[in-house]
mmCIF file of C-alpha atoms and ligand atoms in Angstrom:
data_model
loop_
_atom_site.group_PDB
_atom_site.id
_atom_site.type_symbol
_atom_site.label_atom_id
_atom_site.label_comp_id
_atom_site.label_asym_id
_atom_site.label_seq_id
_atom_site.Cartn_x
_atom_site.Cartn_y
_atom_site.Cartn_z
ATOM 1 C CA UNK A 1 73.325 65.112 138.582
ATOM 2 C CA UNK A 2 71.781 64.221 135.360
ATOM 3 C CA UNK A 3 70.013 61.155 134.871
ATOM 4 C CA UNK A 4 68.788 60.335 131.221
ATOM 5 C CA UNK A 5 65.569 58.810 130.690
ATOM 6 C CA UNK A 6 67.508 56.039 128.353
ATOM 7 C CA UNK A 7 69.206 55.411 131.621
ATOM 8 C CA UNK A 8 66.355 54.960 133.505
ATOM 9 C CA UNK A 9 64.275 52.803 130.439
ATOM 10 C CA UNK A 10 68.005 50.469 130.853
ATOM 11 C CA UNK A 11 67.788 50.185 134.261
ATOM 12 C CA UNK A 12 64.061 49.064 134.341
ATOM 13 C CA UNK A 13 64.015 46.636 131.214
ATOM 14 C CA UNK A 14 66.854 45.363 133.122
ATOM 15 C CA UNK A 15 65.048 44.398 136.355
ATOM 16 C CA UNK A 16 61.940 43.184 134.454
ATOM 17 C CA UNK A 17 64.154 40.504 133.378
ATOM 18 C CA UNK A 18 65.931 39.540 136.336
ATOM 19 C CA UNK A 19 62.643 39.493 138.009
ATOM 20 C CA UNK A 20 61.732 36.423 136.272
ATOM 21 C CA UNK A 21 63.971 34.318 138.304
ATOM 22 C CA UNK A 22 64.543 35.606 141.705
ATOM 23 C CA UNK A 23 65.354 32.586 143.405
ATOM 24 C CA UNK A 24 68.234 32.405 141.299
ATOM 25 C CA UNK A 25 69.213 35.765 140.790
ATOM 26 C CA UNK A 26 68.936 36.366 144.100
ATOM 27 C CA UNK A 27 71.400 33.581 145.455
ATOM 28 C CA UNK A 28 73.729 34.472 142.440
ATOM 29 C CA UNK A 29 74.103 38.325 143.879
ATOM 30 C CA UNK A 30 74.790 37.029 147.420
ATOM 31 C CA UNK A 31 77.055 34.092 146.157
ATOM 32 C CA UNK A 32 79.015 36.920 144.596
ATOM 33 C CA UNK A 33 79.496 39.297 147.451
ATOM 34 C CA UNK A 34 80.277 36.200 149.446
ATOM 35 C CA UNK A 35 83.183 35.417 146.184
ATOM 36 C CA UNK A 36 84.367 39.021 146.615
ATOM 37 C CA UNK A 37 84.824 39.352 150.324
ATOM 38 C CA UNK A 38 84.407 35.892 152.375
ATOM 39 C CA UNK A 39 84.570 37.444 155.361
ATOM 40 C CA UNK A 40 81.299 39.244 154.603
ATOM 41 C CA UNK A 41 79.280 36.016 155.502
ATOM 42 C CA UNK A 42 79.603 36.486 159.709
ATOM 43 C CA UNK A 43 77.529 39.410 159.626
ATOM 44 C CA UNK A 44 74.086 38.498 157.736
ATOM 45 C CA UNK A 45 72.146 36.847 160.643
ATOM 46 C CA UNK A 46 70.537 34.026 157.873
ATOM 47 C CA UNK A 47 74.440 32.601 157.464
ATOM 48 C CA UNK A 48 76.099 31.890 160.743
ATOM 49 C CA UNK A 49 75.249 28.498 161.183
ATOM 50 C CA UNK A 50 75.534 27.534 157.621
ATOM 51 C CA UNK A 51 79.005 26.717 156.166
ATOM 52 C CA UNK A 52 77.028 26.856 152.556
ATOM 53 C CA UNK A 53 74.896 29.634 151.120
ATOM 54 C CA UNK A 54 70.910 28.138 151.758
ATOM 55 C CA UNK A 55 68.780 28.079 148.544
ATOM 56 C CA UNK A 56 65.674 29.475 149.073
ATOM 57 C CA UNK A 57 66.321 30.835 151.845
ATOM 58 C CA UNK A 58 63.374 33.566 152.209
ATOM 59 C CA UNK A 59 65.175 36.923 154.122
ATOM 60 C CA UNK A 60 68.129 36.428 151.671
ATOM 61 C CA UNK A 61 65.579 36.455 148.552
ATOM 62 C CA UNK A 62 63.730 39.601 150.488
ATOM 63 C CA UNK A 63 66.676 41.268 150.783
ATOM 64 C CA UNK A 64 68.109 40.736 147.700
ATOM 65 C CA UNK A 65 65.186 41.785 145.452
ATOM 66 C CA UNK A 66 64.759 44.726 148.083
ATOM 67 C CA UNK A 67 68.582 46.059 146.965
ATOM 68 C CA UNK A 68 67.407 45.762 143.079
ATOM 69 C CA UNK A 69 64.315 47.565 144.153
ATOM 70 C CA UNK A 70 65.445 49.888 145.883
ATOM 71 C CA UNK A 71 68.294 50.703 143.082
ATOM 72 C CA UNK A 72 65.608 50.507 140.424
ATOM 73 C CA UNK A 73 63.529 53.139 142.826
ATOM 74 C CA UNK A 74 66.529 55.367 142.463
ATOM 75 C CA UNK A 75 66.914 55.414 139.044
ATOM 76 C CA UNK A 76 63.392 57.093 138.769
ATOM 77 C CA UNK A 77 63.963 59.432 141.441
ATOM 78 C CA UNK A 78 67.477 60.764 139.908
ATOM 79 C CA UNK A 79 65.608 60.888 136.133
ATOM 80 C CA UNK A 80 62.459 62.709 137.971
ATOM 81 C CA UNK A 81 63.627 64.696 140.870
ATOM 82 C CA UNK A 82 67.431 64.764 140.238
ATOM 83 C CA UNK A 83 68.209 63.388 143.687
ATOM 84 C CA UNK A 84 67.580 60.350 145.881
ATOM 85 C CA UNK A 85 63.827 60.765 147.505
ATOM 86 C CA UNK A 86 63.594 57.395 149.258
ATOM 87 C CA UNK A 87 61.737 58.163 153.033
ATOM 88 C CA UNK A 88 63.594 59.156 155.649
ATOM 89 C CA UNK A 89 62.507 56.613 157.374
ATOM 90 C CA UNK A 90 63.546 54.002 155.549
ATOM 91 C CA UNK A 91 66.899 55.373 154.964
ATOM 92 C CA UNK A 92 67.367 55.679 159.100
ATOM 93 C CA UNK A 93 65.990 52.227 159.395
ATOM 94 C CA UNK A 94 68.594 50.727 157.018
ATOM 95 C CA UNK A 95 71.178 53.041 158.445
ATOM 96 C CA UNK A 96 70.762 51.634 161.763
ATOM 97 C CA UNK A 97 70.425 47.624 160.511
ATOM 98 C CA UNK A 98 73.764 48.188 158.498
ATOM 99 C CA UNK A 99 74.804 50.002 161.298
ATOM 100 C CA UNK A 100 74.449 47.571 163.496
ATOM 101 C CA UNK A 101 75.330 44.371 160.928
ATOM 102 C CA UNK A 102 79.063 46.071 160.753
ATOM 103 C CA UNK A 103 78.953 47.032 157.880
ATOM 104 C CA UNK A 104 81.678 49.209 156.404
ATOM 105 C CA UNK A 105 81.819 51.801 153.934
ATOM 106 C CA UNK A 106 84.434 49.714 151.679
ATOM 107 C CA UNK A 107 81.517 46.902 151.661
ATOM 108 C CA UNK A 108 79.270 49.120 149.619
ATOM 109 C CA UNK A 109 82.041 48.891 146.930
ATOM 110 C CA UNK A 110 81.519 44.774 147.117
ATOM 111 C CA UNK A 111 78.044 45.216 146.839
ATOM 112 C CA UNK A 112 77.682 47.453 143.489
ATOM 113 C CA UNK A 113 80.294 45.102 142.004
ATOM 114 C CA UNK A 114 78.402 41.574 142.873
ATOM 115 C CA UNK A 115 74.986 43.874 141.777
ATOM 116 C CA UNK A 116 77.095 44.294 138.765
ATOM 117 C CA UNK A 117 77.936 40.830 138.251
ATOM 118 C CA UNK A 118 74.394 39.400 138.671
ATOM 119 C CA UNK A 119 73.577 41.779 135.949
ATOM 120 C CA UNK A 120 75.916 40.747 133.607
ATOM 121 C CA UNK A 121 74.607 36.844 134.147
ATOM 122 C CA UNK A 122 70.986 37.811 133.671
ATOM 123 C CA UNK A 123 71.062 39.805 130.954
ATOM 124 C CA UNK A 124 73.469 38.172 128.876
ATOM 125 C CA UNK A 125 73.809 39.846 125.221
ATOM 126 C CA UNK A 126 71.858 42.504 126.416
ATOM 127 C CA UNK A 127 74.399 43.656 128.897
ATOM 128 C CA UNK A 128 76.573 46.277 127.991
ATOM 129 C CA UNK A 129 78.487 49.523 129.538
ATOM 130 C CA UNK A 130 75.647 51.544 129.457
ATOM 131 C CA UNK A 131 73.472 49.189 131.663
ATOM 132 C CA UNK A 132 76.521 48.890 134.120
ATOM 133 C CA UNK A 133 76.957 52.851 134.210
ATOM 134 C CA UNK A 134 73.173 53.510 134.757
ATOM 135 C CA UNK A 135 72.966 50.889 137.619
ATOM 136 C CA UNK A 136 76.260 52.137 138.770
ATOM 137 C CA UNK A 137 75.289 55.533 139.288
ATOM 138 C CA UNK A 138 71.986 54.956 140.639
ATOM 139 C CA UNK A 139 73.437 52.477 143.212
ATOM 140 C CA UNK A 140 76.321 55.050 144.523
ATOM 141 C CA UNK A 141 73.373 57.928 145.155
ATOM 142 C CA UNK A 142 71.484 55.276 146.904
ATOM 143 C CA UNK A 143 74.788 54.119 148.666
ATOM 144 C CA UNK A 144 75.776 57.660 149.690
ATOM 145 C CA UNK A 145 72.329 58.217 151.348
ATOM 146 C CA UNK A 146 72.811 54.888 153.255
ATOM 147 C CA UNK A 147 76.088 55.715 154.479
ATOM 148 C CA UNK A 148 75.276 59.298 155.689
ATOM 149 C CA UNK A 149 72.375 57.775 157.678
ATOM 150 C CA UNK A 150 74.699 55.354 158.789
ATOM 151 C CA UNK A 151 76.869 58.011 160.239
ATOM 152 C CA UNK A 152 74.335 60.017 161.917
ATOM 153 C CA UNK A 153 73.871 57.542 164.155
ATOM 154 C CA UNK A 154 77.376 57.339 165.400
HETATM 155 C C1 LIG B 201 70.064 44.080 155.437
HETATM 156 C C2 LIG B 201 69.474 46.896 151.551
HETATM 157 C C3 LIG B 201 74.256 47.544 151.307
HETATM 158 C C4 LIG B 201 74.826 43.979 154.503
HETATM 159 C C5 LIG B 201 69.500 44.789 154.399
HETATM 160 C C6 LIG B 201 68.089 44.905 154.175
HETATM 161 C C7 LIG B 201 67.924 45.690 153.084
HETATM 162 C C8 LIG B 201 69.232 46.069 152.614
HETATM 163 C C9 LIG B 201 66.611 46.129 152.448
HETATM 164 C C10 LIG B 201 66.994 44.244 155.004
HETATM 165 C C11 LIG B 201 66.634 45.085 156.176
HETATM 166 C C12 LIG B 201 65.555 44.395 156.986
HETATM 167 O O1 LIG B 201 64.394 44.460 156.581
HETATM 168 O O2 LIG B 201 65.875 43.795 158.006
HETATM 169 C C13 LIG B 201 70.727 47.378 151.182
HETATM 170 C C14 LIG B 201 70.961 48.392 150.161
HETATM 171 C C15 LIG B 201 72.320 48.578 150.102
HETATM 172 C C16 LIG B 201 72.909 47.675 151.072
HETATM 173 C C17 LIG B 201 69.878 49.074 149.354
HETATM 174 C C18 LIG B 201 73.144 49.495 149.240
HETATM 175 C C19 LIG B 201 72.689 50.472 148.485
HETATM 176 C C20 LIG B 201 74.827 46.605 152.112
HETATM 177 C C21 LIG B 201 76.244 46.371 152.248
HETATM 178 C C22 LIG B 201 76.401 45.342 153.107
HETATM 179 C C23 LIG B 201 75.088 44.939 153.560
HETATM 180 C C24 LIG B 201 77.327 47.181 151.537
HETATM 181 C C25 LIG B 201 77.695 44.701 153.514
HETATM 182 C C26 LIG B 201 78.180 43.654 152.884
HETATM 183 C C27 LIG B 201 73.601 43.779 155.106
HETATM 184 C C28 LIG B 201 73.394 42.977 156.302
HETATM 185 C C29 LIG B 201 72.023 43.013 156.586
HETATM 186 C C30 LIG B 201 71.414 43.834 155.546
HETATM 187 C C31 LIG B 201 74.480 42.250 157.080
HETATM 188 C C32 LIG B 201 71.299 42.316 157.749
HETATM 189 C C33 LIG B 201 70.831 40.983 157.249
HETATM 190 C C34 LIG B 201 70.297 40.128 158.390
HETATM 191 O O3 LIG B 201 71.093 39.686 159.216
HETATM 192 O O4 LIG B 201 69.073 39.921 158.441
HETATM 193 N N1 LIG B 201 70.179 45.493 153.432
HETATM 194 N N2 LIG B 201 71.908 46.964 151.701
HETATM 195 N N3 LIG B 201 74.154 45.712 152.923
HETATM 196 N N4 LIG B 201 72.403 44.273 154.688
HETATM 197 FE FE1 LIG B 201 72.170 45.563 153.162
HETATM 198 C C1 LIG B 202 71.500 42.906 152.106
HETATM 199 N N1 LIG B 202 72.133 44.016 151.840
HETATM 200 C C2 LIG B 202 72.806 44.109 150.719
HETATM 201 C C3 LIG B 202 72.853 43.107 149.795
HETATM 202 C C4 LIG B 202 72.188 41.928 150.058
HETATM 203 C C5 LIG B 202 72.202 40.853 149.160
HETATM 204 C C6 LIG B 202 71.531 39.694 149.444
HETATM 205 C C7 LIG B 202 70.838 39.572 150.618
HETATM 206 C C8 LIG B 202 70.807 40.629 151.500
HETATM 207 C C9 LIG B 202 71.487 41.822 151.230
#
Protein backbone atom coordinates (compact mmCIF):
# COMPACT_ATOMS: atom_id res chain seq x y z
CA UNK A 1 0.00 0.00 0.00
CA UNK A 2 1.30 3.39 -0.60
CA UNK A 3 0.34 6.19 1.42
CA UNK A 4 1.62 9.74 0.31
CA UNK A 5 2.69 12.13 2.77
CA UNK A 6 0.19 14.83 0.93
CA UNK A 7 -2.31 12.26 1.98
CA UNK A 8 -1.42 12.13 5.31
CA UNK A 9 -0.75 16.35 5.63
CA UNK A 10 -4.89 16.19 4.08
CA UNK A 11 -5.99 13.96 6.44
CA UNK A 12 -4.49 15.84 9.50
CA UNK A 13 -5.27 19.58 8.45
CA UNK A 14 -8.53 17.99 8.08
CA UNK A 15 -9.08 16.84 11.68
CA UNK A 16 -7.44 20.00 13.12
CA UNK A 17 -10.42 21.64 11.83
CA UNK A 18 -13.12 19.47 12.75
CA UNK A 19 -11.61 19.40 16.11
CA UNK A 20 -12.73 22.81 16.75
CA UNK A 21 -16.26 21.83 17.17
CA UNK A 22 -16.71 18.40 18.42
CA UNK A 23 -19.91 18.71 19.96
CA UNK A 24 -21.20 19.36 16.70
CA UNK A 25 -19.24 17.38 14.52
CA UNK A 26 -19.63 14.72 16.55
CA UNK A 27 -23.59 14.57 16.63
CA UNK A 28 -23.49 15.43 12.81
CA UNK A 29 -21.38 11.95 12.09
CA UNK A 30 -23.82 9.93 14.26
CA UNK A 31 -26.96 11.83 12.91
CA UNK A 32 -25.68 10.60 9.57
CA UNK A 33 -25.13 6.94 10.17
CA UNK A 34 -28.45 7.09 11.94
CA UNK A 35 -29.84 8.93 8.15
CA UNK A 36 -28.12 6.06 6.32
CA UNK A 37 -29.29 3.02 8.18
CA UNK A 38 -32.14 3.75 10.96
CA UNK A 39 -32.03 0.60 12.15
CA UNK A 40 -28.46 1.18 13.35
CA UNK A 41 -29.79 3.15 16.45
CA UNK A 42 -30.93 -0.29 18.67
CA UNK A 43 -27.51 -1.28 19.05
CA UNK A 44 -25.44 1.81 20.62
CA UNK A 45 -26.30 1.35 24.36
CA UNK A 46 -26.49 5.59 24.77
CA UNK A 47 -29.83 5.42 22.27
CA UNK A 48 -32.37 2.90 23.38
CA UNK A 49 -34.41 4.91 25.43
CA UNK A 50 -34.21 7.97 23.36
CA UNK A 51 -36.52 8.33 20.31
CA UNK A 52 -34.09 11.54 19.42
CA UNK A 53 -30.33 11.64 19.06
CA UNK A 54 -29.11 13.43 22.78
CA UNK A 55 -26.85 16.52 22.31
CA UNK A 56 -24.07 16.35 24.33
CA UNK A 57 -24.33 13.31 25.12
CA UNK A 58 -20.63 12.41 26.46
CA UNK A 59 -19.92 8.40 25.20
CA UNK A 60 -21.38 9.47 21.78
CA UNK A 61 -18.82 12.58 21.64
CA UNK A 62 -15.99 9.92 23.04
CA UNK A 63 -16.72 7.71 20.56
CA UNK A 64 -17.06 9.77 17.83
CA UNK A 65 -13.80 11.77 18.13
CA UNK A 66 -12.21 8.24 19.03
CA UNK A 67 -13.30 6.95 15.18
CA UNK A 68 -11.60 10.35 13.71
CA UNK A 69 -8.70 9.54 15.92
CA UNK A 70 -8.26 6.51 15.38
CA UNK A 71 -8.60 7.08 11.36
CA UNK A 72 -6.26 10.04 11.67
CA UNK A 73 -3.79 7.43 13.70
CA UNK A 74 -3.95 5.34 10.59
CA UNK A 75 -3.12 7.66 8.19
CA UNK A 76 0.37 8.05 9.91
CA UNK A 77 0.89 4.51 10.34
CA UNK A 78 0.12 3.63 6.45
CA UNK A 79 2.52 6.93 5.39
CA UNK A 80 5.24 5.58 8.11
CA UNK A 81 5.06 1.89 8.38
CA UNK A 82 2.93 1.01 5.29
CA UNK A 83 0.41 -0.93 7.36
CA UNK A 84 -2.05 -0.48 10.22
CA UNK A 85 0.10 -0.63 13.72
CA UNK A 86 -2.72 0.19 16.15
CA UNK A 87 -2.15 -2.37 19.52
CA UNK A 88 -3.38 -5.49 19.49
CA UNK A 89 -5.06 -4.85 22.21
CA UNK A 90 -7.03 -2.32 21.26
CA UNK A 91 -7.96 -3.85 18.06
CA UNK A 92 -9.29 -7.19 20.19
CA UNK A 93 -11.00 -4.87 22.54
CA UNK A 94 -12.99 -3.13 19.77
CA UNK A 95 -13.37 -6.43 18.02
CA UNK A 96 -15.12 -7.85 20.86
CA UNK A 97 -17.42 -4.43 21.72
CA UNK A 98 -18.49 -4.44 17.93
CA UNK A 99 -18.68 -7.91 18.30
CA UNK A 100 -20.88 -7.93 20.76
CA UNK A 101 -22.95 -4.45 19.67
CA UNK A 102 -24.01 -6.61 16.34
CA UNK A 103 -22.38 -5.07 14.30
CA UNK A 104 -22.06 -6.23 10.71
CA UNK A 105 -19.54 -6.04 8.18
CA UNK A 106 -21.99 -4.04 5.67
CA UNK A 107 -22.19 -1.35 8.70
CA UNK A 108 -18.57 -0.44 8.24
CA UNK A 109 -19.65 0.71 4.71
CA UNK A 110 -22.35 3.22 6.63
CA UNK A 111 -19.78 4.33 8.75
CA UNK A 112 -16.92 5.54 6.14
CA UNK A 113 -19.80 7.14 4.21
CA UNK A 114 -21.42 9.27 7.31
CA UNK A 115 -17.30 9.85 8.23
CA UNK A 116 -17.40 11.06 4.74
CA UNK A 117 -20.27 13.22 5.04
CA UNK A 118 -19.21 14.98 8.29
CA UNK A 119 -16.17 15.80 6.35
CA UNK A 120 -17.66 17.33 3.62
CA UNK A 121 -19.82 19.72 6.23
CA UNK A 122 -16.72 20.71 8.15
CA UNK A 123 -14.51 21.46 5.72
CA UNK A 124 -16.56 23.13 3.31
CA UNK A 125 -14.46 24.66 0.22
CA UNK A 126 -11.69 22.86 1.41
CA UNK A 127 -13.19 19.51 0.75
CA UNK A 128 -12.39 17.86 -2.26
CA UNK A 129 -11.71 14.14 -3.78
CA UNK A 130 -8.46 13.96 -2.54
CA UNK A 131 -9.47 14.51 1.18
CA UNK A 132 -12.33 11.87 0.66
CA UNK A 133 -9.77 9.28 -0.97
CA UNK A 134 -7.10 9.78 1.80
CA UNK A 135 -9.73 9.34 4.63
CA UNK A 136 -11.23 6.64 2.59
CA UNK A 137 -8.34 4.56 2.40
CA UNK A 138 -7.10 5.05 5.77
CA UNK A 139 -10.57 4.18 7.20
CA UNK A 140 -10.92 0.71 5.09
CA UNK A 141 -7.19 -0.48 6.55
CA UNK A 142 -8.45 0.49 9.88
CA UNK A 143 -11.88 -1.22 9.05
CA UNK A 144 -10.26 -4.42 7.76
CA UNK A 145 -8.21 -4.78 11.01
CA UNK A 146 -11.48 -4.33 13.02
CA UNK A 147 -13.31 -6.83 11.18
CA UNK A 148 -10.58 -9.58 11.25
CA UNK A 149 -10.47 -9.12 15.05
CA UNK A 150 -14.00 -9.27 14.95
CA UNK A 151 -13.88 -12.65 13.39
CA UNK A 152 -11.36 -14.20 15.51
CA UNK A 153 -13.53 -14.18 18.09
CA UNK A 154 -16.24 -16.16 16.47
C1 LIG B 1 -18.21 1.50 20.08
C2 LIG B 1 -14.64 2.83 17.10
C3 LIG B 1 -17.09 0.99 13.36
C4 LIG B 1 -20.98 0.61 16.18
C5 LIG B 1 -17.04 2.01 19.58
C6 LIG B 1 -16.01 2.59 20.40
C7 LIG B 1 -15.01 2.96 19.56
C8 LIG B 1 -15.41 2.63 18.22
C9 LIG B 1 -13.68 3.61 19.94
C10 LIG B 1 -16.05 2.75 21.91
C11 LIG B 1 -15.57 1.52 22.60
C12 LIG B 1 -15.64 1.72 24.10
O1 LIG B 1 -14.75 2.37 24.64
O2 LIG B 1 -16.58 1.23 24.71
C13 LIG B 1 -14.96 2.38 15.82
C14 LIG B 1 -14.07 2.43 14.67
C15 LIG B 1 -14.77 1.90 13.62
C16 LIG B 1 -16.08 1.54 14.12
C17 LIG B 1 -12.66 2.97 14.70
C18 LIG B 1 -14.36 1.69 12.18
C19 LIG B 1 -13.14 1.81 11.69
C20 LIG B 1 -18.36 0.77 13.79
C21 LIG B 1 -19.46 0.33 12.96
C22 LIG B 1 -20.56 0.27 13.74
C23 LIG B 1 -20.16 0.63 15.08
C24 LIG B 1 -19.33 -0.01 11.47
C25 LIG B 1 -21.95 -0.08 13.30
C26 LIG B 1 -22.81 0.84 12.94
C27 LIG B 1 -20.54 0.71 17.49
C28 LIG B 1 -21.35 0.40 18.66
C29 LIG B 1 -20.55 0.64 19.78
C30 LIG B 1 -19.27 1.10 19.28
C31 LIG B 1 -22.79 -0.10 18.63
C32 LIG B 1 -20.96 0.46 21.26
C33 LIG B 1 -21.47 1.78 21.74
C34 LIG B 1 -22.10 1.64 23.12
O3 LIG B 1 -23.17 1.04 23.23
O4 LIG B 1 -21.50 2.15 24.09
N1 LIG B 1 -16.66 2.06 18.26
N2 LIG B 1 -16.16 1.85 15.46
N3 LIG B 1 -18.83 0.95 15.07
N4 LIG B 1 -19.31 1.13 17.90
FE1 LIG B 1 -17.77 1.54 16.67
C1 LIG C 1 -18.95 4.13 17.42
N1 LIG C 1 -18.46 3.44 16.42
C2 LIG C 1 -18.48 3.97 15.22
C3 LIG C 1 -18.95 5.22 14.96
C4 LIG C 1 -19.46 5.96 16.01
C5 LIG C 1 -19.97 7.25 15.82
C6 LIG C 1 -20.47 7.97 16.87
C7 LIG C 1 -20.49 7.43 18.13
C8 LIG C 1 -19.97 6.16 18.32
C9 LIG C 1 -19.46 5.41 17.26
Amino acid sequence: IVFTEKQEALVKESWEILKQDIPRYSLHFFSQILEIAPAAKDMFSFLRDTDEVPHNNPKLKAHAVKVFKMTCETAIQLREKGKVAVPDTTLQYLGSVHLKSGVLDPHFEVVKEALVRTLKEGLGEKYNEEVEGAWSQAYDHLALAIKAEMKQEN
